Amino acid sequence: MQLFISSASPFVAKVRMAAHHSGVAIETIATDTGAEPADLLTANPLGKIPALVMDDGTALYDSAVICDWIDRQGGHRLVPQDAAGWLLTKRVEATADGIADAAILTLYEQRYRPEDKRHQPWVDKQLRKAWRGMDVLEGLIASLGKEPSTAHFAVAALLGWLDLRFHGQWEERYPSLSAWIAAFPESFPAYEELKPRL
Ligand SMILES: N[C@@H](CCC(=O)N[C@@H](CS)C(=O)NCC(=O)O)C(=O)O
């Protein structure tokens, strides 16, 4: 099984943590999405990572779908099966992923658009989405139990990525999230190896 990755991606980090926790072995292929390599586009027509290719050639994306698949392979070690636990896990994961989606678009505005084509009101709108999402996560984080789930991995991946890309812009504003991520490696030591990095 192969996973197209980039080391900085929060979505990739989430999937890799989920696979590690579930005991699902995955070979990683470092990928430059900007170059639109043919093997990535064959696996995922959207040209995004993570994309998973199984041994029989079946491809899966996006990160939430890959995590669901890993959860099935690993005997539901990633998503609680009771209604309340399922709802909380999915809500937190969707919020964390949505924050990353919005914040990444603001980076792409700088990376892929010439300066005279950038539109600050649009960037500000994406940032408002991200900070509103962070407000919600700050309120929900204490509800997550100790047993790691896709919600834990999505938040941990997001905060690791924010530490890379938005360092100094969120830590004081979100003390509960800051304390939570500082303690996360105690319950999931592989975080140090699998978190987003440049
Ligand atoms: N919803 C997708 C988002 C994936 C995503 O945006 N990945 C970024 C890297 S962090 C990417 O591949 N960007 C390249 C592009 O948008 O063309 C998921 O959860 O997998």
Short mmCIF file of N, CA and C in Angstrom, two decimals, residues 33-190:
data_model
loop_
_atom_site.label_atom_id
_atom_site.label_comp_id
_atom_site.label_asym_id
_atom_site.label_seq_id
_atom_site.Cartn_x
_atom_site.Cartn_y
_atom_site.Cartn_z
N THR A 33 3.03 18.21 -5.20
CA THR A 33 1.73 18.39 -5.88
C THR A 33 1.82 19.49 -6.94
N GLY A 34 2.72 20.48 -6.72
CA GLY A 34 2.86 21.58 -7.67
C GLY A 34 3.27 21.09 -9.05
N ALA A 35 4.01 19.96 -9.09
CA ALA A 35 4.48 19.43 -10.38
C ALA A 35 3.43 18.54 -11.04
N GLU A 36 2.33 18.28 -10.36
CA GLU A 36 1.25 17.43 -10.89
C GLU A 36 1.78 16.13 -11.50
N PRO A 37 2.50 15.32 -10.72
CA PRO A 37 3.07 14.09 -11.28
C PRO A 37 1.97 13.12 -11.72
N ALA A 38 2.24 12.39 -12.81
CA ALA A 38 1.23 11.53 -13.43
C ALA A 38 0.73 10.46 -12.47
N ASP A 39 1.65 9.89 -11.65
CA ASP A 39 1.19 8.80 -10.77
C ASP A 39 0.24 9.33 -9.70
N LEU A 40 0.44 10.57 -9.24
CA LEU A 40 -0.52 11.15 -8.29
C LEU A 40 -1.86 11.40 -8.97
N LEU A 41 -1.83 11.96 -10.16
CA LEU A 41 -3.09 12.28 -10.85
C LEU A 41 -3.88 11.02 -11.22
N THR A 42 -3.15 9.92 -11.46
CA THR A 42 -3.83 8.64 -11.71
C THR A 42 -4.56 8.19 -10.44
N ALA A 43 -3.88 8.37 -9.31
CA ALA A 43 -4.48 7.95 -8.04
C ALA A 43 -5.59 8.91 -7.61
N ASN A 44 -5.34 10.19 -7.78
CA ASN A 44 -6.31 11.20 -7.33
C ASN A 44 -6.43 12.29 -8.39
N PRO A 45 -7.52 12.30 -9.14
CA PRO A 45 -7.67 13.29 -10.22
C PRO A 45 -7.63 14.73 -9.70
N LEU A 46 -7.87 14.89 -8.39
CA LEU A 46 -7.84 16.24 -7.82
C LEU A 46 -6.41 16.72 -7.59
N GLY A 47 -5.45 15.79 -7.70
CA GLY A 47 -4.04 16.18 -7.57
C GLY A 47 -3.64 16.55 -6.17
N LYS A 48 -4.38 16.03 -5.19
CA LYS A 48 -4.09 16.39 -3.80
C LYS A 48 -3.53 15.21 -3.04
N ILE A 49 -2.78 15.53 -2.01
CA ILE A 49 -2.31 14.52 -1.07
C ILE A 49 -3.02 14.74 0.27
N PRO A 50 -3.22 13.69 1.05
CA PRO A 50 -2.81 12.32 0.83
C PRO A 50 -3.72 11.60 -0.16
N ALA A 51 -3.08 10.68 -0.92
CA ALA A 51 -3.83 9.73 -1.75
C ALA A 51 -3.22 8.36 -1.49
N LEU A 52 -4.09 7.40 -1.27
CA LEU A 52 -3.64 6.05 -0.92
C LEU A 52 -3.91 5.12 -2.10
N VAL A 53 -2.91 4.31 -2.44
CA VAL A 53 -3.11 3.29 -3.48
C VAL A 53 -2.91 1.93 -2.84
N MET A 54 -3.95 1.12 -2.92
CA MET A 54 -3.89 -0.21 -2.31
C MET A 54 -3.15 -1.17 -3.23
N ASP A 55 -2.84 -2.37 -2.69
CA ASP A 55 -2.04 -3.34 -3.45
C ASP A 55 -2.74 -3.77 -4.73
N ASP A 56 -4.08 -3.73 -4.75
CA ASP A 56 -4.78 -4.13 -5.98
C ASP A 56 -5.00 -2.95 -6.93
N GLY A 57 -4.39 -1.78 -6.59
CA GLY A 57 -4.46 -0.62 -7.48
C GLY A 57 -5.60 0.34 -7.15
N THR A 58 -6.51 -0.06 -6.26
CA THR A 58 -7.61 0.84 -5.90
C THR A 58 -7.05 2.06 -5.18
N ALA A 59 -7.53 3.23 -5.57
CA ALA A 59 -7.04 4.46 -4.95
C ALA A 59 -8.11 5.10 -4.08
N LEU A 60 -7.67 5.75 -3.02
CA LEU A 60 -8.60 6.39 -2.08
C LEU A 60 -8.11 7.78 -1.71
N TYR A 61 -8.99 8.71 -1.60
CA TYR A 61 -8.74 10.04 -1.10
C TYR A 61 -10.09 10.52 -0.61
N ASP A 62 -10.30 11.50 0.20
CA ASP A 62 -9.30 12.35 0.81
C ASP A 62 -8.96 11.83 2.21
N SER A 63 -8.34 12.68 3.06
CA SER A 63 -7.80 12.14 4.30
C SER A 63 -8.87 11.54 5.20
N ALA A 64 -10.06 12.12 5.25
CA ALA A 64 -11.11 11.59 6.13
C ALA A 64 -11.57 10.22 5.63
N VAL A 65 -11.63 10.07 4.30
CA VAL A 65 -12.04 8.79 3.73
C VAL A 65 -10.96 7.74 3.97
N ILE A 66 -9.71 8.13 3.81
CA ILE A 66 -8.60 7.19 4.07
C ILE A 66 -8.63 6.76 5.54
N CYS A 67 -8.87 7.72 6.44
CA CYS A 67 -8.93 7.37 7.87
C CYS A 67 -10.09 6.41 8.15
N ASP A 68 -11.22 6.63 7.49
CA ASP A 68 -12.35 5.71 7.67
C ASP A 68 -11.97 4.30 7.21
N TRP A 69 -11.27 4.24 6.10
CA TRP A 69 -10.86 2.94 5.59
C TRP A 69 -9.87 2.26 6.55
N ILE A 70 -8.90 3.03 7.05
CA ILE A 70 -7.95 2.48 8.02
C ILE A 70 -8.70 2.00 9.26
N ASP A 71 -9.71 2.77 9.66
CA ASP A 71 -10.49 2.41 10.84
C ASP A 71 -11.15 1.05 10.65
N ARG A 72 -11.64 0.80 9.47
CA ARG A 72 -12.27 -0.51 9.19
C ARG A 72 -11.22 -1.62 9.22
N GLN A 73 -10.03 -1.33 8.62
CA GLN A 73 -8.97 -2.35 8.60
C GLN A 73 -8.48 -2.67 10.01
N GLY A 74 -8.43 -1.63 10.84
CA GLY A 74 -7.82 -1.78 12.16
C GLY A 74 -8.82 -2.14 13.25
N GLY A 75 -10.05 -2.52 12.88
CA GLY A 75 -11.02 -2.95 13.90
C GLY A 75 -11.58 -1.81 14.72
N HIS A 76 -11.79 -0.67 14.06
CA HIS A 76 -12.43 0.50 14.71
C HIS A 76 -11.68 0.98 15.94
N ARG A 77 -10.39 1.15 15.78
CA ARG A 77 -9.60 1.73 16.87
C ARG A 77 -9.52 3.25 16.75
N LEU A 78 -10.10 3.81 15.68
CA LEU A 78 -9.94 5.24 15.42
C LEU A 78 -11.20 6.05 15.65
N VAL A 79 -12.35 5.40 15.52
CA VAL A 79 -13.61 6.14 15.63
C VAL A 79 -14.52 5.39 16.61
N PRO A 80 -14.91 6.04 17.71
CA PRO A 80 -15.83 5.39 18.65
C PRO A 80 -17.12 5.01 17.94
N GLN A 81 -17.67 3.89 18.31
CA GLN A 81 -18.86 3.40 17.61
C GLN A 81 -20.16 3.79 18.31
N ASP A 82 -20.08 4.31 19.55
CA ASP A 82 -21.31 4.78 20.19
C ASP A 82 -21.69 6.13 19.58
N ALA A 83 -22.99 6.46 19.62
CA ALA A 83 -23.48 7.63 18.88
C ALA A 83 -22.81 8.93 19.35
N ALA A 84 -22.71 9.12 20.65
CA ALA A 84 -22.16 10.40 21.15
C ALA A 84 -20.67 10.50 20.81
N GLY A 85 -19.95 9.39 20.99
CA GLY A 85 -18.51 9.39 20.69
C GLY A 85 -18.25 9.60 19.21
N TRP A 86 -19.07 8.96 18.38
CA TRP A 86 -18.92 9.10 16.92
C TRP A 86 -19.14 10.56 16.51
N LEU A 87 -20.22 11.16 17.05
CA LEU A 87 -20.54 12.55 16.67
C LEU A 87 -19.43 13.52 17.06
N LEU A 88 -18.94 13.37 18.28
CA LEU A 88 -17.88 14.28 18.74
C LEU A 88 -16.63 14.11 17.88
N THR A 89 -16.27 12.85 17.62
CA THR A 89 -15.06 12.58 16.84
C THR A 89 -15.16 13.17 15.44
N LYS A 90 -16.29 12.96 14.79
CA LYS A 90 -16.45 13.46 13.43
C LYS A 90 -16.52 14.98 13.40
N ARG A 91 -17.17 15.56 14.40
CA ARG A 91 -17.29 17.02 14.42
C ARG A 91 -15.92 17.67 14.60
N VAL A 92 -15.15 17.11 15.53
CA VAL A 92 -13.82 17.68 15.78
C VAL A 92 -12.93 17.48 14.56
N GLU A 93 -12.98 16.29 13.95
CA GLU A 93 -12.13 16.05 12.78
C GLU A 93 -12.51 17.01 11.64
N ALA A 94 -13.81 17.15 11.40
CA ALA A 94 -14.25 18.03 10.30
C ALA A 94 -13.86 19.49 10.57
N THR A 95 -13.93 19.89 11.83
CA THR A 95 -13.54 21.27 12.17
C THR A 95 -12.05 21.47 11.96
N ALA A 96 -11.25 20.54 12.46
CA ALA A 96 -9.79 20.67 12.30
C ALA A 96 -9.41 20.65 10.82
N ASP A 97 -10.00 19.74 10.05
CA ASP A 97 -9.68 19.68 8.62
C ASP A 97 -10.11 20.96 7.90
N GLY A 98 -11.27 21.49 8.29
CA GLY A 98 -11.76 22.71 7.65
C GLY A 98 -10.88 23.92 7.95
N ILE A 99 -10.35 23.95 9.17
CA ILE A 99 -9.41 25.03 9.53
C ILE A 99 -8.18 24.94 8.64
N ALA A 100 -7.67 23.72 8.51
CA ALA A 100 -6.48 23.54 7.66
C ALA A 100 -6.79 23.92 6.22
N ASP A 101 -7.95 23.50 5.72
CA ASP A 101 -8.34 23.85 4.33
C ASP A 101 -8.33 25.37 4.13
N ALA A 102 -8.95 26.09 5.06
CA ALA A 102 -9.05 27.55 4.92
C ALA A 102 -7.68 28.21 5.04
N ALA A 103 -6.91 27.78 6.03
CA ALA A 103 -5.61 28.43 6.26
C ALA A 103 -4.64 28.13 5.11
N ILE A 104 -4.73 26.91 4.55
CA ILE A 104 -3.84 26.56 3.44
C ILE A 104 -4.13 27.45 2.23
N LEU A 105 -5.41 27.77 2.02
CA LEU A 105 -5.74 28.62 0.87
C LEU A 105 -5.06 29.99 0.98
N THR A 106 -4.90 30.47 2.22
CA THR A 106 -4.24 31.78 2.37
C THR A 106 -2.75 31.67 2.00
N LEU A 107 -2.16 30.51 2.26
CA LEU A 107 -0.76 30.32 1.85
C LEU A 107 -0.66 30.20 0.34
N TYR A 108 -1.63 29.48 -0.25
CA TYR A 108 -1.61 29.32 -1.71
C TYR A 108 -1.80 30.66 -2.42
N GLU A 109 -2.56 31.54 -1.80
CA GLU A 109 -2.73 32.88 -2.38
C GLU A 109 -1.37 33.56 -2.55
N GLN A 110 -0.51 33.38 -1.53
CA GLN A 110 0.83 33.97 -1.61
C GLN A 110 1.74 33.18 -2.55
N ARG A 111 1.59 31.85 -2.47
CA ARG A 111 2.54 30.98 -3.20
C ARG A 111 2.28 30.98 -4.69
N TYR A 112 1.00 30.99 -5.06
CA TYR A 112 0.68 30.75 -6.47
C TYR A 112 0.17 31.97 -7.23
N ARG A 113 -0.06 33.07 -6.51
CA ARG A 113 -0.60 34.23 -7.23
C ARG A 113 0.42 35.36 -7.23
N PRO A 114 0.59 36.02 -8.37
CA PRO A 114 1.45 37.21 -8.37
C PRO A 114 0.86 38.27 -7.45
N GLU A 115 1.71 39.10 -6.92
CA GLU A 115 1.29 40.05 -5.88
C GLU A 115 0.10 40.92 -6.34
N ASP A 116 0.12 41.36 -7.60
CA ASP A 116 -0.95 42.25 -8.06
C ASP A 116 -2.28 41.53 -8.28
N LYS A 117 -2.28 40.21 -8.17
CA LYS A 117 -3.53 39.43 -8.36
C LYS A 117 -4.12 38.98 -7.01
N ARG A 118 -3.41 39.27 -5.92
CA ARG A 118 -3.90 38.80 -4.61
C ARG A 118 -5.04 39.68 -4.13
N HIS A 119 -5.97 39.03 -3.41
CA HIS A 119 -7.17 39.75 -2.97
C HIS A 119 -7.30 39.60 -1.46
N GLN A 120 -6.88 40.64 -0.73
CA GLN A 120 -6.82 40.54 0.73
C GLN A 120 -8.18 40.26 1.38
N PRO A 121 -9.29 40.85 0.91
CA PRO A 121 -10.58 40.51 1.55
C PRO A 121 -10.89 39.02 1.50
N TRP A 122 -10.51 38.36 0.42
CA TRP A 122 -10.73 36.91 0.32
C TRP A 122 -9.84 36.17 1.32
N VAL A 123 -8.59 36.61 1.43
CA VAL A 123 -7.68 36.00 2.42
C VAL A 123 -8.26 36.18 3.82
N ASP A 124 -8.74 37.39 4.11
CA ASP A 124 -9.29 37.67 5.44
C ASP A 124 -10.50 36.78 5.72
N LYS A 125 -11.30 36.53 4.69
CA LYS A 125 -12.47 35.68 4.88
C LYS A 125 -12.04 34.25 5.26
N GLN A 126 -11.02 33.74 4.57
CA GLN A 126 -10.52 32.40 4.91
C GLN A 126 -9.97 32.37 6.34
N LEU A 127 -9.28 33.44 6.72
CA LEU A 127 -8.72 33.46 8.07
C LEU A 127 -9.83 33.52 9.12
N ARG A 128 -10.91 34.25 8.81
CA ARG A 128 -12.04 34.27 9.76
C ARG A 128 -12.62 32.87 9.95
N LYS A 129 -12.70 32.10 8.85
CA LYS A 129 -13.17 30.71 8.98
C LYS A 129 -12.24 29.94 9.92
N ALA A 130 -10.95 30.10 9.68
CA ALA A 130 -9.97 29.35 10.48
C ALA A 130 -10.06 29.72 11.97
N TRP A 131 -10.13 31.01 12.26
CA TRP A 131 -10.15 31.40 13.69
C TRP A 131 -11.48 31.04 14.34
N ARG A 132 -12.58 31.11 13.60
CA ARG A 132 -13.86 30.64 14.18
C ARG A 132 -13.77 29.15 14.50
N GLY A 133 -13.18 28.40 13.58
CA GLY A 133 -13.01 26.96 13.83
C GLY A 133 -12.14 26.71 15.05
N MET A 134 -11.07 27.51 15.17
CA MET A 134 -10.19 27.35 16.35
C MET A 134 -10.95 27.67 17.63
N ASP A 135 -11.84 28.67 17.59
CA ASP A 135 -12.65 28.98 18.78
C ASP A 135 -13.46 27.74 19.19
N VAL A 136 -14.02 27.06 18.19
CA VAL A 136 -14.83 25.86 18.48
C VAL A 136 -13.94 24.75 19.06
N LEU A 137 -12.79 24.53 18.44
CA LEU A 137 -11.90 23.48 18.96
C LEU A 137 -11.43 23.79 20.37
N GLU A 138 -11.17 25.07 20.65
CA GLU A 138 -10.73 25.46 22.00
C GLU A 138 -11.80 25.04 23.03
N GLY A 139 -13.07 25.16 22.64
CA GLY A 139 -14.15 24.78 23.55
C GLY A 139 -14.37 23.28 23.63
N LEU A 140 -14.02 22.55 22.56
CA LEU A 140 -14.32 21.11 22.53
C LEU A 140 -13.18 20.23 23.03
N ILE A 141 -11.97 20.79 23.06
CA ILE A 141 -10.81 19.91 23.22
C ILE A 141 -10.83 19.14 24.53
N ALA A 142 -11.39 19.76 25.59
CA ALA A 142 -11.43 19.07 26.89
C ALA A 142 -12.37 17.87 26.85
N SER A 143 -13.27 17.82 25.87
CA SER A 143 -14.22 16.70 25.80
C SER A 143 -13.59 15.44 25.21
N LEU A 144 -12.45 15.60 24.52
CA LEU A 144 -11.82 14.41 23.93
C LEU A 144 -11.18 13.59 25.04
N GLY A 145 -11.42 12.29 25.00
CA GLY A 145 -10.82 11.44 26.02
C GLY A 145 -9.34 11.21 25.75
N LYS A 146 -8.75 10.32 26.53
CA LYS A 146 -7.31 10.03 26.36
C LYS A 146 -7.06 9.09 25.18
N GLU A 147 -8.03 8.19 24.91
CA GLU A 147 -7.82 7.18 23.86
C GLU A 147 -7.79 7.86 22.49
N PRO A 148 -6.66 7.77 21.75
CA PRO A 148 -6.57 8.50 20.48
C PRO A 148 -7.62 8.07 19.45
N SER A 149 -8.16 9.07 18.76
CA SER A 149 -9.15 8.84 17.70
C SER A 149 -8.74 9.71 16.50
N THR A 150 -9.50 9.62 15.42
CA THR A 150 -9.18 10.51 14.29
C THR A 150 -9.33 11.97 14.68
N ALA A 151 -10.16 12.27 15.66
CA ALA A 151 -10.28 13.65 16.14
C ALA A 151 -8.96 14.11 16.76
N HIS A 152 -8.37 13.25 17.61
CA HIS A 152 -7.07 13.59 18.20
C HIS A 152 -6.03 13.83 17.11
N PHE A 153 -6.01 12.91 16.13
CA PHE A 153 -4.96 13.01 15.12
C PHE A 153 -5.19 14.23 14.22
N ALA A 154 -6.45 14.56 13.93
CA ALA A 154 -6.72 15.74 13.10
C ALA A 154 -6.30 17.01 13.83
N VAL A 155 -6.62 17.10 15.12
CA VAL A 155 -6.25 18.31 15.87
C VAL A 155 -4.72 18.39 16.04
N ALA A 156 -4.12 17.24 16.36
CA ALA A 156 -2.66 17.23 16.56
C ALA A 156 -1.95 17.61 15.27
N ALA A 157 -2.44 17.09 14.14
CA ALA A 157 -1.83 17.42 12.85
C ALA A 157 -2.01 18.90 12.54
N LEU A 158 -3.22 19.40 12.78
CA LEU A 158 -3.48 20.82 12.52
C LEU A 158 -2.56 21.71 13.36
N LEU A 159 -2.48 21.42 14.66
CA LEU A 159 -1.69 22.30 15.54
C LEU A 159 -0.20 22.20 15.21
N GLY A 160 0.24 21.01 14.82
CA GLY A 160 1.64 20.87 14.40
C GLY A 160 1.91 21.70 13.15
N TRP A 161 0.93 21.72 12.27
CA TRP A 161 1.08 22.49 11.02
C TRP A 161 1.01 24.00 11.32
N LEU A 162 0.09 24.40 12.20
CA LEU A 162 0.02 25.83 12.58
C LEU A 162 1.33 26.27 13.21
N ASP A 163 1.94 25.35 13.94
CA ASP A 163 3.23 25.67 14.57
C ASP A 163 4.29 25.97 13.50
N LEU A 164 4.17 25.30 12.36
CA LEU A 164 5.11 25.56 11.25
C LEU A 164 4.78 26.83 10.50
N ARG A 165 3.49 26.99 10.18
CA ARG A 165 3.09 28.03 9.23
C ARG A 165 2.54 29.30 9.86
N PHE A 166 2.01 29.20 11.08
CA PHE A 166 1.40 30.38 11.74
C PHE A 166 1.97 30.52 13.15
N HIS A 167 3.26 30.23 13.25
CA HIS A 167 3.91 30.25 14.57
C HIS A 167 3.75 31.62 15.22
N GLY A 168 3.36 31.61 16.51
CA GLY A 168 3.22 32.86 17.26
C GLY A 168 1.89 33.56 17.06
N GLN A 169 1.01 33.01 16.22
CA GLN A 169 -0.26 33.70 15.93
C GLN A 169 -1.47 33.08 16.60
N TRP A 170 -1.30 31.96 17.31
CA TRP A 170 -2.48 31.30 17.89
C TRP A 170 -2.26 30.78 19.31
N GLU A 171 -1.02 30.58 19.70
CA GLU A 171 -0.74 29.86 20.95
C GLU A 171 -1.34 30.55 22.17
N GLU A 172 -1.19 31.88 22.26
CA GLU A 172 -1.70 32.58 23.47
C GLU A 172 -3.22 32.71 23.41
N ARG A 173 -3.73 32.85 22.20
CA ARG A 173 -5.18 33.02 22.04
C ARG A 173 -5.93 31.73 22.38
N TYR A 174 -5.26 30.59 22.26
CA TYR A 174 -5.91 29.29 22.48
C TYR A 174 -5.14 28.48 23.52
N PRO A 175 -5.26 28.86 24.79
CA PRO A 175 -4.45 28.20 25.83
C PRO A 175 -4.79 26.72 26.02
N SER A 176 -6.07 26.36 25.85
CA SER A 176 -6.42 24.94 26.05
C SER A 176 -5.80 24.08 24.94
N LEU A 177 -5.85 24.58 23.71
CA LEU A 177 -5.25 23.83 22.60
C LEU A 177 -3.73 23.77 22.75
N SER A 178 -3.13 24.85 23.21
CA SER A 178 -1.67 24.87 23.40
C SER A 178 -1.26 23.85 24.46
N ALA A 179 -2.01 23.80 25.56
CA ALA A 179 -1.68 22.85 26.63
C ALA A 179 -1.91 21.42 26.14
N TRP A 180 -2.99 21.24 25.38
CA TRP A 180 -3.33 19.89 24.89
C TRP A 180 -2.23 19.35 23.98
N ILE A 181 -1.75 20.18 23.05
CA ILE A 181 -0.75 19.66 22.10
C ILE A 181 0.60 19.45 22.80
N ALA A 182 0.87 20.25 23.81
CA ALA A 182 2.13 20.05 24.55
C ALA A 182 2.12 18.70 25.24
N ALA A 183 0.93 18.25 25.69
CA ALA A 183 0.85 16.98 26.43
C ALA A 183 0.61 15.79 25.49
N PHE A 184 0.23 16.05 24.24
CA PHE A 184 -0.19 14.95 23.35
C PHE A 184 0.88 13.85 23.18
N PRO A 185 2.16 14.19 23.04
CA PRO A 185 3.16 13.13 22.86
C PRO A 185 3.24 12.15 24.03
N GLU A 186 2.75 12.55 25.20
CA GLU A 186 2.76 11.60 26.33
C GLU A 186 1.83 10.42 26.04
N SER A 187 0.68 10.71 25.41
CA SER A 187 -0.25 9.62 25.12
C SER A 187 0.00 9.02 23.74
N PHE A 188 0.73 9.75 22.88
CA PHE A 188 1.00 9.24 21.53
C PHE A 188 2.44 9.64 21.15
N PRO A 189 3.42 8.85 21.64
CA PRO A 189 4.83 9.23 21.46
C PRO A 189 5.25 9.37 19.99
N ALA A 190 4.58 8.65 19.07
CA ALA A 190 4.97 8.73 17.65
C ALA A 190 4.69 10.09 17.04
#
